[in-house]
PDB file of C-alpha atoms and ligand atoms in Angstrom:
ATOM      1  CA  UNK R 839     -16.201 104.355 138.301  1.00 53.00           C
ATOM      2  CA  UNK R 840     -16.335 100.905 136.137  1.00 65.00           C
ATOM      3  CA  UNK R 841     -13.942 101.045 133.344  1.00 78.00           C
ATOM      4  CA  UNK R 842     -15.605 101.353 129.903  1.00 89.00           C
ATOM      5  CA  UNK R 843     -15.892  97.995 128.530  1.00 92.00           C
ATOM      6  CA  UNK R 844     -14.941  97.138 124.775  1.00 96.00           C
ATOM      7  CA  UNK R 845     -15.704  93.467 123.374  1.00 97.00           C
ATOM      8  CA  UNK R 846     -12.904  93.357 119.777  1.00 98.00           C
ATOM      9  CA  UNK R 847     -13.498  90.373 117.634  1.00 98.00           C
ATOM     10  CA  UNK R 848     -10.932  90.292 114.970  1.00 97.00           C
ATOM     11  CA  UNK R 849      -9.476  87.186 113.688  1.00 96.00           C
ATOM     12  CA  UNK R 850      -6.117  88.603 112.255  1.00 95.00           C
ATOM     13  CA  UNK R 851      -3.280  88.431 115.007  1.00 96.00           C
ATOM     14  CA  UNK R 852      -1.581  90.817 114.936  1.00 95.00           C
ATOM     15  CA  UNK R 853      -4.300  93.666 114.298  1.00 95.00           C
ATOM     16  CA  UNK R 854      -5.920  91.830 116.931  1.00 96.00           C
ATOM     17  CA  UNK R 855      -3.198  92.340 119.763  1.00 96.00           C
ATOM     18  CA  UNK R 856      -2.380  95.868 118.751  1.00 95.00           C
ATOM     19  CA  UNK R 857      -5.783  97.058 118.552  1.00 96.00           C
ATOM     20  CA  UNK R 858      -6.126  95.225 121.726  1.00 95.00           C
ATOM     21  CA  UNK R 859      -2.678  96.853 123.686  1.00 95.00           C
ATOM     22  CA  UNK R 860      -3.321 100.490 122.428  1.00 94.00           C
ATOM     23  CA  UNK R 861      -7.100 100.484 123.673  1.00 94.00           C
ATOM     24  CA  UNK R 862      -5.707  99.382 126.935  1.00 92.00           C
ATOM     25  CA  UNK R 863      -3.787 101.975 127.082  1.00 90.00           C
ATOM     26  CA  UNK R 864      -6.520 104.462 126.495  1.00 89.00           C
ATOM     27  CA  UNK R 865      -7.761 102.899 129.859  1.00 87.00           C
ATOM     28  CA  UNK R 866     -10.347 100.810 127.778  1.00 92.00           C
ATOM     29  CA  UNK R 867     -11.129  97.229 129.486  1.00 92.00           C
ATOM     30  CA  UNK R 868     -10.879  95.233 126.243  1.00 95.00           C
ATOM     31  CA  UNK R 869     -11.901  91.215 125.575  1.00 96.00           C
ATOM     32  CA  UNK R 870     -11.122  89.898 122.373  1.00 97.00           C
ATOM     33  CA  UNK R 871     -12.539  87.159 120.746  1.00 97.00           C
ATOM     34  CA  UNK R 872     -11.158  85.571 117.504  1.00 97.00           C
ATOM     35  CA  UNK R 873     -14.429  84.404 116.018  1.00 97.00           C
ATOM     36  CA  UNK R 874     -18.018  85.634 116.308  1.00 96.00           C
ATOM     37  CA  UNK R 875     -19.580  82.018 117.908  1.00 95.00           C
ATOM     38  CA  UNK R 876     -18.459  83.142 121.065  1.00 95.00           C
ATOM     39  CA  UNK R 877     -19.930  86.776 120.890  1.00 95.00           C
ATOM     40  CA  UNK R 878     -23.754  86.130 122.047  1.00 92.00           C
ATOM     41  CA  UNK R 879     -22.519  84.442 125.330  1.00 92.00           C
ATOM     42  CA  UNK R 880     -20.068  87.123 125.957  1.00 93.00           C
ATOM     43  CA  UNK R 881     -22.111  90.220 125.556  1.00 91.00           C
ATOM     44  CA  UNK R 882     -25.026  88.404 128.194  1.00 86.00           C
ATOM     45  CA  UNK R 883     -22.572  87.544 130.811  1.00 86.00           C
ATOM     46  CA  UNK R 884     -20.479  91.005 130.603  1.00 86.00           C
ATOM     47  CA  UNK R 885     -21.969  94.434 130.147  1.00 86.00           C
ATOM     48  CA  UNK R 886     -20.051  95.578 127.482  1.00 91.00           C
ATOM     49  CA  UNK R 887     -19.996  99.378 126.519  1.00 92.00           C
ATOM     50  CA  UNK R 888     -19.073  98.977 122.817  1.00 95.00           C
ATOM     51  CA  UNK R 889     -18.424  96.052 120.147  1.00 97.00           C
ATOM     52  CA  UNK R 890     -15.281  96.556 117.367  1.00 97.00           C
ATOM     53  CA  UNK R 891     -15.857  93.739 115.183  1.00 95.00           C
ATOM     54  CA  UNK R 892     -14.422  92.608 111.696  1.00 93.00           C
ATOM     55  CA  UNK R 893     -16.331  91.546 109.350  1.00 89.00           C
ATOM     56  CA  UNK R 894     -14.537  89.029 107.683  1.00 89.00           C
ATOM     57  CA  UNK R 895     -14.337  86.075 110.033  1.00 93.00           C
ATOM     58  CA  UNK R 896     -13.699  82.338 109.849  1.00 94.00           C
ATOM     59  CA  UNK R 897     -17.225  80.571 110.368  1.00 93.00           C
ATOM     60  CA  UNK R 898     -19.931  83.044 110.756  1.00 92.00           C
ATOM     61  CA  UNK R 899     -19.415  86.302 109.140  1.00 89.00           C
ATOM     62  CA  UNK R 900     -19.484  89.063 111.037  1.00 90.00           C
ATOM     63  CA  UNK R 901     -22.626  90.403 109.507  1.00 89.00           C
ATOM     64  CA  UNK R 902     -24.183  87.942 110.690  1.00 91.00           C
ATOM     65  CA  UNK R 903     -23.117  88.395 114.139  1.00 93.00           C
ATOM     66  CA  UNK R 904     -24.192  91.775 114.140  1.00 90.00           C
ATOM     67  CA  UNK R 905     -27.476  90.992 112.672  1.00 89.00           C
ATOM     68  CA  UNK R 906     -28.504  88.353 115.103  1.00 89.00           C
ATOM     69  CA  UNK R 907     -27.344  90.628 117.770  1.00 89.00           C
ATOM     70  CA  UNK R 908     -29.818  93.211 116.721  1.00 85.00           C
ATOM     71  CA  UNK R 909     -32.596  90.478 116.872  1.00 84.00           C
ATOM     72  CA  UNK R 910     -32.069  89.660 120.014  1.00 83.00           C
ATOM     73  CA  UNK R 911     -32.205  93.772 120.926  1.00 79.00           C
ATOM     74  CA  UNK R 912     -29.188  94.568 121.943  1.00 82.00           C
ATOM     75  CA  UNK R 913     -28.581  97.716 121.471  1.00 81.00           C
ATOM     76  CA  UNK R 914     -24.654  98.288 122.589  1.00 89.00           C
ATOM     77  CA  UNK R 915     -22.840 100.308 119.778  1.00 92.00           C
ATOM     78  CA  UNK R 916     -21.226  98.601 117.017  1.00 94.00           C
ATOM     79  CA  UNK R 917     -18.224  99.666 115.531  1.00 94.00           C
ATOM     80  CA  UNK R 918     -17.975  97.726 112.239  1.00 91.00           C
ATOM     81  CA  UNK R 919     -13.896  96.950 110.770  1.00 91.00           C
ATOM     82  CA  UNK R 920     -13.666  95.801 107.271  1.00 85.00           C
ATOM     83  CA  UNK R 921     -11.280  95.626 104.307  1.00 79.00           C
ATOM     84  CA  UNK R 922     -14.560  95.600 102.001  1.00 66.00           C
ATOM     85  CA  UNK R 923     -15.290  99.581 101.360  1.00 64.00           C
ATOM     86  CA  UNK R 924     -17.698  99.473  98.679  1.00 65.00           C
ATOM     87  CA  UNK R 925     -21.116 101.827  99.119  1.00 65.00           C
ATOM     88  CA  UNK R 926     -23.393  98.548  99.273  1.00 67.00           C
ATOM     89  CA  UNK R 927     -21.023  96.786 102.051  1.00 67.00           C
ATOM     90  CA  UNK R 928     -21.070 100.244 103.896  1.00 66.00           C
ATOM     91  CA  UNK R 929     -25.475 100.226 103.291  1.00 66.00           C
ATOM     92  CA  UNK R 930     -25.337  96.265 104.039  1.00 70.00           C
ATOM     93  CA  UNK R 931     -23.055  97.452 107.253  1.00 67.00           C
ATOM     94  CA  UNK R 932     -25.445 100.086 108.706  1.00 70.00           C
ATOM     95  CA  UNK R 933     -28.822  98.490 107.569  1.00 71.00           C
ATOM     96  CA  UNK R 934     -27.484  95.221 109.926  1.00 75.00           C
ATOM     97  CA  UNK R 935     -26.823  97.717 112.411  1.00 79.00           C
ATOM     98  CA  UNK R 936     -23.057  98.797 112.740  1.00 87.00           C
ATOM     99  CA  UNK R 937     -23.630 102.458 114.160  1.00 88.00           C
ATOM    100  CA  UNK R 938     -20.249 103.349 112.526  1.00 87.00           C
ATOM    101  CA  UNK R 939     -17.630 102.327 109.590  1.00 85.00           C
ATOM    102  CA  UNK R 940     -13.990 102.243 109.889  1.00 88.00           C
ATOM    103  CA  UNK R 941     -11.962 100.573 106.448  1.00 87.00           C
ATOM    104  CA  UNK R 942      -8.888  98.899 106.852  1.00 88.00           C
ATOM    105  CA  UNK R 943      -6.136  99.874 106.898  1.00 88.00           C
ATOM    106  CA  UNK R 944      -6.986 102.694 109.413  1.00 90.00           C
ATOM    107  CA  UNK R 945      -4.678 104.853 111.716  1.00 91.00           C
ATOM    108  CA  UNK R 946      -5.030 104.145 115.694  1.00 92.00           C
ATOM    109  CA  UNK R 947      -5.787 108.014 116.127  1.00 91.00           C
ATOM    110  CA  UNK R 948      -8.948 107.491 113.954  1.00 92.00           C
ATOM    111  CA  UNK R 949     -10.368 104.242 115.481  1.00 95.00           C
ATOM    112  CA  UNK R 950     -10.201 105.911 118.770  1.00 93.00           C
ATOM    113  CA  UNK R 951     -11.712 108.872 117.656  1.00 92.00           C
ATOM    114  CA  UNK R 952     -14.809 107.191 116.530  1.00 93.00           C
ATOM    115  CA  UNK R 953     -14.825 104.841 119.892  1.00 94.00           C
ATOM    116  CA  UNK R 954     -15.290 108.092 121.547  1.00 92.00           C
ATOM    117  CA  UNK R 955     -18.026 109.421 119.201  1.00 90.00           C
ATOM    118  CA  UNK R 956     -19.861 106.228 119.449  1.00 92.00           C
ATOM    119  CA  UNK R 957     -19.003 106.026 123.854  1.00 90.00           C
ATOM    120  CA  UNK R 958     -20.516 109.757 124.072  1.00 85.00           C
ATOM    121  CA  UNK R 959     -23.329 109.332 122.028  1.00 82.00           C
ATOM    122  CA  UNK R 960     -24.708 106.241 123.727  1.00 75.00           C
ATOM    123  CA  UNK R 961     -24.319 108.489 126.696  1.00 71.00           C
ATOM    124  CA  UNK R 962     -26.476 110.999 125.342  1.00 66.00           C
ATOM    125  CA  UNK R 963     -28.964 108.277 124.409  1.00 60.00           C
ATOM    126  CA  UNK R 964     -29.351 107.204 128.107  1.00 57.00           C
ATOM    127  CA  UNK R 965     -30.016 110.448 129.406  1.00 59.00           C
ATOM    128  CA  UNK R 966     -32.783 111.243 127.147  1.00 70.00           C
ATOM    129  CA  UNK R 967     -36.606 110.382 127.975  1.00 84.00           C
ATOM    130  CA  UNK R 968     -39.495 111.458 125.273  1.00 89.00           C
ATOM    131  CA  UNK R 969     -42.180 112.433 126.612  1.00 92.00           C
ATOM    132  CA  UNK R 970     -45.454 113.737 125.637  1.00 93.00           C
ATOM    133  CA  UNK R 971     -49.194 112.926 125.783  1.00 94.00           C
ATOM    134  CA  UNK R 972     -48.578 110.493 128.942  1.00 94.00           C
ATOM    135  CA  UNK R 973     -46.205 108.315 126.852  1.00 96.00           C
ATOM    136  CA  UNK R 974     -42.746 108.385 127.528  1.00 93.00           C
ATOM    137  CA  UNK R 975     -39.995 106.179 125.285  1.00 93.00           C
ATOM    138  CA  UNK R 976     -36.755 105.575 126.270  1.00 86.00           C
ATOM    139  CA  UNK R 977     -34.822 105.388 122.704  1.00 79.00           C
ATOM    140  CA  UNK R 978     -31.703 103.438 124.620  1.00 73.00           C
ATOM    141  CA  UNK R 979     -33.448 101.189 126.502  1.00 76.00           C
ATOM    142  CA  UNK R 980     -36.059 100.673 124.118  1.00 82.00           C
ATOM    143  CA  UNK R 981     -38.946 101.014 126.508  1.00 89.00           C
ATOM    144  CA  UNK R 982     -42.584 102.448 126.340  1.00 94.00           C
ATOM    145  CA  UNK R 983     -44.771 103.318 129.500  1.00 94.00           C
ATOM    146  CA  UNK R 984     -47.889 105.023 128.438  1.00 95.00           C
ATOM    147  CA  UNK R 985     -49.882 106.732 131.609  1.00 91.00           C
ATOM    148  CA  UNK R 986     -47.216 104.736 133.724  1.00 88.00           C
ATOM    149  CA  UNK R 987     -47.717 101.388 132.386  1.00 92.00           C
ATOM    150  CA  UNK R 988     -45.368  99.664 129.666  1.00 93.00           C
ATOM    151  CA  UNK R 989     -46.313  99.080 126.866  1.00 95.00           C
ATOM    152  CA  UNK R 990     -44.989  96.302 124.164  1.00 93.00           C
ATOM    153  CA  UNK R 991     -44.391  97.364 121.061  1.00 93.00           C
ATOM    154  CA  UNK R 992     -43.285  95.762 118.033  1.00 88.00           C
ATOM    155  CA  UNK R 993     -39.847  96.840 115.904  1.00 83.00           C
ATOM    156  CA  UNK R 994     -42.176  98.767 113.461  1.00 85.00           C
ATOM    157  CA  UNK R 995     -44.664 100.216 116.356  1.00 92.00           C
ATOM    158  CA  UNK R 996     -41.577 101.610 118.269  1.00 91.00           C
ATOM    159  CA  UNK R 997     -39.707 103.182 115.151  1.00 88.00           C
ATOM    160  CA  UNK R 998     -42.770 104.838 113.963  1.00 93.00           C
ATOM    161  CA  UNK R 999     -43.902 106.203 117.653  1.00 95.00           C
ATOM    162  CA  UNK R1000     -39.875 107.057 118.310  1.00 92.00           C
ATOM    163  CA  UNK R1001     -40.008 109.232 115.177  1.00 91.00           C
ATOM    164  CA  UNK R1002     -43.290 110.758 116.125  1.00 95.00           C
ATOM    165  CA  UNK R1003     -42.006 111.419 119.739  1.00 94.00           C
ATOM    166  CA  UNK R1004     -38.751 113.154 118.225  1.00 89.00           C
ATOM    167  CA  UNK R1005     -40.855 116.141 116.530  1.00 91.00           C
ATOM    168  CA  UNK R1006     -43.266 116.127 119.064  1.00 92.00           C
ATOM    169  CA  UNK R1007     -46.013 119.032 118.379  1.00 94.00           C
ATOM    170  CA  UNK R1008     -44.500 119.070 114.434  1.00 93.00           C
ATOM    171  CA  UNK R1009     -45.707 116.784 111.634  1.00 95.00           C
ATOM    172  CA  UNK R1010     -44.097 114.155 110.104  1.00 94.00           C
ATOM    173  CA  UNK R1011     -44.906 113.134 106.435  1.00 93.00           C
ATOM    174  CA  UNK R1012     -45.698 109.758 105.643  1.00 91.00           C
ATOM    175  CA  UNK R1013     -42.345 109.719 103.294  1.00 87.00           C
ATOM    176  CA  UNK R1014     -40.341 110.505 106.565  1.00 86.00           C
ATOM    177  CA  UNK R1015     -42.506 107.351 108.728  1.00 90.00           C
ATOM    178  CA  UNK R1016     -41.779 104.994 105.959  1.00 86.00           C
ATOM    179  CA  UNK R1017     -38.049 106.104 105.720  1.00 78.00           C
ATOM    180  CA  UNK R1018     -38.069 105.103 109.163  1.00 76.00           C
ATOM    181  CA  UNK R1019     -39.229 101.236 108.622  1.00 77.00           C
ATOM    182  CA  UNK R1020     -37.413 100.553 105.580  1.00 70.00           C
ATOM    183  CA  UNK R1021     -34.435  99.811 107.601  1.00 54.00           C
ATOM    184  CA  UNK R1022     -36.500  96.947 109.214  1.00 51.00           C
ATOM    185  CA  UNK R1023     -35.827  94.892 106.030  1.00 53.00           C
ATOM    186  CA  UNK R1024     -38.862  94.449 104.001  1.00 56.00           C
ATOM    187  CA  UNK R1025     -41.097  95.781 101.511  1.00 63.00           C
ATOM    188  CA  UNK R1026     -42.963  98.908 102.473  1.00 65.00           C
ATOM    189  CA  UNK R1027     -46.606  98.539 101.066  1.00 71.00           C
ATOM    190  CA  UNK R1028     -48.097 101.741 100.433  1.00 74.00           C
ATOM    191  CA  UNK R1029     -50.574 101.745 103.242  1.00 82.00           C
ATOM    192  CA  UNK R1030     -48.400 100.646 105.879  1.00 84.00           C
ATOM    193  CA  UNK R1031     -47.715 103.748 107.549  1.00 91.00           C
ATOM    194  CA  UNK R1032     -51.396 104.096 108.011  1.00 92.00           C
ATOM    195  CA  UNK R1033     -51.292 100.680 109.592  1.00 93.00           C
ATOM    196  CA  UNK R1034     -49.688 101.622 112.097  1.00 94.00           C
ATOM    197  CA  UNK R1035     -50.822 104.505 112.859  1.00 96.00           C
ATOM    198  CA  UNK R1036     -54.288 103.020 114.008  1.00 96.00           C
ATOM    199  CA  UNK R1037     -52.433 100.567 115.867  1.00 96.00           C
ATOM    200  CA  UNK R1038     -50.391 102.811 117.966  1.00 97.00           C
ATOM    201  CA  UNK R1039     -53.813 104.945 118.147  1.00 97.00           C
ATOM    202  CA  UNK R1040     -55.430 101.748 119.227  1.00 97.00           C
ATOM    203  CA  UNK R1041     -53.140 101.770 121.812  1.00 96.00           C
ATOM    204  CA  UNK R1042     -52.179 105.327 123.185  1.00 97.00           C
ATOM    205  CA  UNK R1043     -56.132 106.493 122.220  1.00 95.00           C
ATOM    206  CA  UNK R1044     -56.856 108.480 119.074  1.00 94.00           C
ATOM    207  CA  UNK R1045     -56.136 111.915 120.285  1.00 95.00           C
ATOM    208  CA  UNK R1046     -52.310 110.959 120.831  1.00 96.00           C
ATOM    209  CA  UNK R1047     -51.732 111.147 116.536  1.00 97.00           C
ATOM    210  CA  UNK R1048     -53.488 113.727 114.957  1.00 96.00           C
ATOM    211  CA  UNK R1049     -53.648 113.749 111.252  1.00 95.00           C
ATOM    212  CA  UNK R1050     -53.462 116.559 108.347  1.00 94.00           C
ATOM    213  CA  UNK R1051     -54.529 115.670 105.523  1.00 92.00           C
ATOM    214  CA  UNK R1052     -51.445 115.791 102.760  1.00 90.00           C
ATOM    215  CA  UNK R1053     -48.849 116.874 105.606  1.00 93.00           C
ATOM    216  CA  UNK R1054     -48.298 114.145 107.978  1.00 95.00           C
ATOM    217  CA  UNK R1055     -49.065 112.963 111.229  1.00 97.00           C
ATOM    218  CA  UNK R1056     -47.868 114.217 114.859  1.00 96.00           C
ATOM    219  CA  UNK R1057     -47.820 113.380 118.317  1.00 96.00           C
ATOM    220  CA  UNK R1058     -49.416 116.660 120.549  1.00 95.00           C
ATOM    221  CA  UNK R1059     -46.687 117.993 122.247  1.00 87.00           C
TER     222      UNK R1059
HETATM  223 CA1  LIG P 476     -10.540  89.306 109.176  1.00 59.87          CA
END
């Protein structure tokens, strides 16, 4: 079996090697970068598992890394190290899309911990196909086939649909679907849900959303 594959950018030395020498000895194959410039290259020409990066780096901030990682889709998961612990860092931090928070200074036992957490729920993520209605949406992979064809989606599309597809056969309120979006950045007008809606309808045919009126919207199961 491949090792499991960790990419660590951390700028400080020594927190760099001993993070580096005590995941190694978990078994972990572990690159580490000093900087974030380097990042994009290294995560298309390896297939990492997992990122651990700081987020206060010389040059580009690690924010930013992580943010123009998620715009190019890729959807490893992100384990986010930080001296900052305030609650709008941590919202910041998730909303860029870190899947977890660790603030320095942190004991070894813990970081692994959460390595494992994030390792075994990115397996559980692979394994699991929605289906229903002849579409099927791989949440991992961030794919849509709909009677065996794929589909292209946009960010919004696939959120809303991948909530949807979640409670298949129960409905969703509107407050829930917009919830959903928010975390795409921008203002949510108040019609937006509807929106999409129609599109995906456009797309998957009106029966696959039905509507009640004051309750919310579901995908038949
Ligand atoms: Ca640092």
């Amino acid at each position: 079996m491949d090792p499991v594959r960790i990419l660590l950018v951390e700028d400080d030395s020594q927190l760099g090697e001993s993070l580096e020498a005590a995941l190694r000895l978990e078994q972990y194959a572990v690159d580490w970068l000093r900087t974030g410039e380097p990042v994009k290259a290294a995560l298309g020409s390896t297939p990492y598992d997992l990122l651990i990066i700081d987020l206060g780096l010389p040059g580009v901030p690690g924010m930013q890394v992580l943010r123009q990682l998620r715009a190019d889709k890729h959807r490893l998961p992100v384990l986010v190290l930080t001296a900052r612990n305030t609650i709008a860092d941590r919202v910041d931090g998730l909303d860029s899309g870190a899947d977890d928070y660790l603030s320095k200074p942190f004991d070894i036992a813990e970081l692994f911990a959460r390595v494992r957490a994030l390792l075994r729920r990115k397996g559980e993520q692979r394994s699991t196909q929605l289906q229903a209605v002849g579409i099927s949406l791989d949440p991992a992979d961030r794919l849509v086939s709909f009677q065996g064809q794929a589909v292209d989606l946009t960010a919004r599309e696939f959120a809303i649909l991948e909530i949807l597809m979640r409670n298949a056969g129960r409905y969703v309120s509107r407050a829930r679907l917009e919830e959903g979006i928010y975390s795409w950045g921008e203002e949510v007008e108040s019609n937006t849900v509807e929106v999409y809606i129609s599109r995906l309808r456009k797309r998957f045919g009106s029966s696959a959303i039905e509507t009640m009126r004051g309750v919310g919207y579901r995908v038949p199961a």
